[in-house]
mmCIF file of C-alpha atoms in Angstrom:
data_model
loop_
_atom_site.group_PDB
_atom_site.id
_atom_site.type_symbol
_atom_site.label_atom_id
_atom_site.label_comp_id
_atom_site.label_asym_id
_atom_site.label_seq_id
_atom_site.Cartn_x
_atom_site.Cartn_y
_atom_site.Cartn_z
ATOM 1 C CA MET A 1 -0.382 0.209 0.155
ATOM 2 C CA LEU A 2 1.529 3.184 -1.197
ATOM 3 C CA ALA A 3 2.481 5.521 1.763
ATOM 4 C CA SER A 4 -0.657 7.830 1.329
ATOM 5 C CA ARG A 5 -2.901 5.873 1.210
ATOM 6 C CA GLN A 6 -1.341 4.321 4.761
ATOM 7 C CA VAL A 7 -2.063 8.297 5.694
ATOM 8 C CA ALA A 8 -5.244 8.662 5.077
ATOM 9 C CA ALA A 9 -6.691 5.416 5.942
ATOM 10 C CA ALA A 10 -4.227 6.284 9.494
ATOM 11 C CA MET A 11 -6.795 9.361 9.570
ATOM 12 C CA GLN A 12 -9.544 7.900 8.849
ATOM 13 C CA GLN A 13 -8.429 5.265 12.100
ATOM 14 C CA ARG A 14 -8.191 8.669 14.750
ATOM 15 C CA LEU A 15 -11.825 9.585 13.467
ATOM 16 C CA LEU A 16 -13.385 6.539 14.178
ATOM 17 C CA ASP A 17 -11.899 6.175 17.147
ATOM 18 C CA ALA A 18 -13.121 8.833 18.321
ATOM 19 C CA SER A 19 -15.986 10.342 19.627
ATOM 20 C CA THR A 20 -16.980 12.521 16.815
ATOM 21 C CA ASP A 21 -21.076 13.052 15.923
ATOM 22 C CA ALA A 22 -20.022 11.135 13.044
ATOM 23 C CA GLY A 23 -19.715 8.001 15.034
ATOM 24 C CA THR A 24 -19.552 5.100 12.929
ATOM 25 C CA SER A 25 -19.628 6.594 9.580
ATOM 26 C CA VAL A 26 -16.113 7.202 8.763
ATOM 27 C CA TYR A 27 -15.294 6.487 5.348
ATOM 28 C CA LEU A 28 -11.948 6.202 3.125
ATOM 29 C CA GLY A 29 -12.982 7.872 -0.538
ATOM 30 C CA ARG A 30 -15.803 9.971 -2.459
ATOM 31 C CA GLY A 31 -18.033 7.159 -3.039
ATOM 32 C CA TRP A 32 -19.106 6.261 0.259
ATOM 33 C CA PRO A 33 -22.850 6.870 0.129
ATOM 34 C CA VAL A 34 -23.850 8.859 3.160
ATOM 35 C CA ASP A 35 -26.932 6.555 4.412
ATOM 36 C CA THR A 36 -26.859 8.489 7.990
ATOM 37 C CA ASP A 37 -27.741 12.002 8.730
ATOM 38 C CA ARG A 38 -24.107 13.222 9.691
ATOM 39 C CA ALA A 39 -20.919 11.496 8.250
ATOM 40 C CA ILE A 40 -17.069 11.928 8.006
ATOM 41 C CA LYS A 41 -15.493 10.729 4.176
ATOM 42 C CA VAL A 42 -11.445 10.964 3.866
ATOM 43 C CA ALA A 43 -10.149 11.295 0.766
ATOM 44 C CA LEU A 44 -7.025 11.412 -1.116
ATOM 45 C CA GLY A 45 -5.921 14.839 -3.376
ATOM 46 C CA ASP A 46 -2.633 15.756 -4.961
ATOM 47 C CA GLU A 47 0.411 14.187 -4.272
ATOM 48 C CA ASP A 48 4.067 16.325 -5.220
ATOM 49 C CA LEU A 49 6.966 14.817 -4.982
ATOM 50 C CA GLY A 50 11.024 16.571 -4.216
ATOM 51 C CA ALA A 51 14.068 15.933 -3.992
ATOM 52 C CA ASP A 52 14.981 15.337 0.420
ATOM 53 C CA ALA A 53 15.500 18.529 2.526
ATOM 54 C CA ALA A 54 19.680 17.695 1.953
ATOM 55 C CA GLY A 55 19.274 18.764 -1.560
ATOM 56 C CA ASP A 56 21.545 14.954 -2.104
ATOM 57 C CA ASP A 57 19.918 13.924 -5.128
ATOM 58 C CA ILE A 58 22.982 11.790 -5.988
ATOM 59 C CA THR A 59 22.606 8.690 -3.902
ATOM 60 C CA TRP A 60 20.498 5.504 -4.204
ATOM 61 C CA PRO A 61 18.184 5.223 -3.405
ATOM 62 C CA ARG A 62 16.400 8.552 -2.891
ATOM 63 C CA GLU A 63 15.137 10.168 -0.016
ATOM 64 C CA ARG A 64 11.574 11.804 -1.406
ATOM 65 C CA THR A 65 9.358 14.156 0.272
ATOM 66 C CA HIS A 66 6.084 14.077 -0.301
ATOM 67 C CA SER A 67 3.547 17.012 0.444
ATOM 68 C CA LEU A 68 -0.182 14.817 0.266
ATOM 69 C CA LEU A 69 -3.512 16.891 0.182
ATOM 70 C CA VAL A 70 -6.562 14.979 1.740
ATOM 71 C CA ASP A 71 -10.083 16.527 2.094
ATOM 72 C CA VAL A 72 -12.141 15.646 5.334
ATOM 73 C CA MET A 73 -15.747 15.994 4.286
ATOM 74 C CA CYS A 74 -17.850 16.282 7.521
ATOM 75 C CA VAL A 75 -21.318 15.681 6.045
ATOM 76 C CA ALA A 76 -24.413 16.534 7.478
ATOM 77 C CA GLY A 77 -28.302 16.006 6.010
ATOM 78 C CA GLU A 78 -30.293 17.494 9.029
ATOM 79 C CA ALA A 79 -33.097 19.753 6.898
ATOM 80 C CA ALA A 80 -32.825 22.495 10.436
ATOM 81 C CA GLY A 81 -29.711 23.612 11.058
ATOM 82 C CA SER A 82 -26.900 21.257 8.310
ATOM 83 C CA ASP A 83 -25.039 23.926 8.274
ATOM 84 C CA ALA A 84 -24.078 24.387 11.531
ATOM 85 C CA ALA A 85 -23.906 20.302 11.649
ATOM 86 C CA ALA A 86 -21.503 20.173 9.317
ATOM 87 C CA ASP A 87 -19.170 22.957 10.501
ATOM 88 C CA GLN A 88 -19.709 21.347 14.371
ATOM 89 C CA LEU A 89 -17.866 18.054 12.668
ATOM 90 C CA ALA A 90 -15.403 20.101 11.165
ATOM 91 C CA GLU A 91 -14.404 21.158 14.628
ATOM 92 C CA GLN A 92 -14.108 18.044 15.824
ATOM 93 C CA VAL A 93 -12.478 16.681 12.954
ATOM 94 C CA LEU A 94 -9.742 19.633 13.964
ATOM 95 C CA ILE A 95 -9.145 18.069 17.188
ATOM 96 C CA GLU A 96 -9.078 15.272 16.692
ATOM 97 C CA LEU A 97 -6.252 15.482 13.651
ATOM 98 C CA GLU A 98 -4.475 18.893 15.415
ATOM 99 C CA GLY A 99 -5.415 18.951 18.584
ATOM 100 C CA SER A 100 -1.992 17.120 19.759
ATOM 101 C CA VAL A 101 1.370 16.303 18.710
ATOM 102 C CA ASP A 102 0.278 12.588 18.647
ATOM 103 C CA ALA A 103 -2.079 13.524 16.394
ATOM 104 C CA THR A 104 -0.094 15.965 14.099
ATOM 105 C CA THR A 105 2.072 13.189 13.356
ATOM 106 C CA LEU A 106 -0.452 9.563 13.536
ATOM 107 C CA ASP A 107 1.495 8.068 15.696
ATOM 108 C CA PRO A 108 2.632 5.674 15.352
ATOM 109 C CA LEU A 109 2.927 6.744 11.920
ATOM 110 C CA THR A 110 6.402 7.668 11.172
ATOM 111 C CA GLY A 111 8.009 11.272 10.131
ATOM 112 C CA VAL A 112 4.344 12.537 8.956
ATOM 113 C CA HIS A 113 3.236 16.266 9.824
ATOM 114 C CA LEU A 114 -0.020 17.256 9.677
ATOM 115 C CA ALA A 115 -1.922 20.679 8.817
ATOM 116 C CA ALA A 116 -4.696 21.633 8.136
ATOM 117 C CA THR A 117 -4.804 24.323 5.378
ATOM 118 C CA ARG A 118 -7.949 25.161 4.365
ATOM 119 C CA LEU A 119 -11.841 25.183 5.322
ATOM 120 C CA SER A 120 -14.239 25.573 1.998
ATOM 121 C CA ARG A 121 -18.571 24.949 2.939
ATOM 122 C CA THR A 122 -20.890 23.728 0.033
ATOM 123 C CA GLN A 123 -24.470 22.202 -0.034
ATOM 124 C CA GLN A 124 -25.390 18.735 -2.124
ATOM 125 C CA ALA A 125 -28.987 18.136 -3.078
ATOM 126 C CA ASP A 126 -29.473 13.981 -2.815
ATOM 127 C CA GLY A 127 -33.071 13.189 -4.036
ATOM 128 C CA ALA A 128 -35.300 15.629 -1.376
ATOM 129 C CA ALA A 129 -32.644 16.753 1.206
ATOM 130 C CA VAL A 130 -29.757 19.064 0.880
ATOM 131 C CA LEU A 131 -26.488 18.017 2.172
ATOM 132 C CA ALA A 132 -24.502 20.617 3.802
ATOM 133 C CA ILE A 133 -20.816 19.754 3.583
ATOM 134 C CA THR A 134 -17.852 21.248 5.271
ATOM 135 C CA THR A 135 -14.615 20.434 3.728
ATOM 136 C CA VAL A 136 -10.634 20.221 5.576
ATOM 137 C CA THR A 137 -8.451 20.326 4.189
ATOM 138 C CA PHE A 138 -5.032 19.304 5.510
ATOM 139 C CA GLU A 139 -1.429 18.644 4.105
ATOM 140 C CA ALA A 140 0.862 16.096 4.856
ATOM 141 C CA GLN A 141 4.578 15.555 4.372
ATOM 142 C CA PHE A 142 6.260 12.563 4.903
ATOM 143 C CA SER A 143 8.909 10.905 2.853
ATOM 144 C CA THR A 144 9.815 7.513 1.340
ATOM 145 C CA ARG A 145 12.429 5.930 -0.558
ATOM 146 C CA SER A 146 12.796 6.174 -4.393
ATOM 147 C CA ASN A 147 12.452 2.072 -4.453
ATOM 148 C CA ASP A 148 9.970 1.795 -1.289
ATOM 149 C CA PRO A 149 7.017 4.288 -1.627
ATOM 150 C CA SER A 150 4.629 2.278 0.554
ATOM 151 C CA THR A 151 7.390 2.690 3.566
ATOM 152 C CA LEU A 152 7.137 5.782 5.824
ATOM 153 C CA ILE A 153 10.715 7.413 6.401
#
């Protein structure tokens, strides 16, 4: 499994273990249907790769730094107050993923640094219901080796 997917899975697990209003409705990927009033979707975004921080790109295997964007979509389907409910989920996500050093490093993963970079709000029609979605975008920084993109270093 690519290191980027491990990061997203660790984020999902941390949110599942937390006491958010979404309960066990925390999904990995954009495609999961929302069958509850509140849910969280963790979705991989773009990932930039770069040379190692020291600039020493002549040794083999090369160290690759990764800058991964992860969208955490907080979905609320309540007719009245859905915007506030989605924002409340976003607040819980921010606390669980940025509220401590262990959270921002996704302990026990190695070498990951997580930071929220953006909040955005949208609405989506789902049949007769309107879903409020507050998306928290995180940037995860980590490194791998060029010959082993699955192992965090």
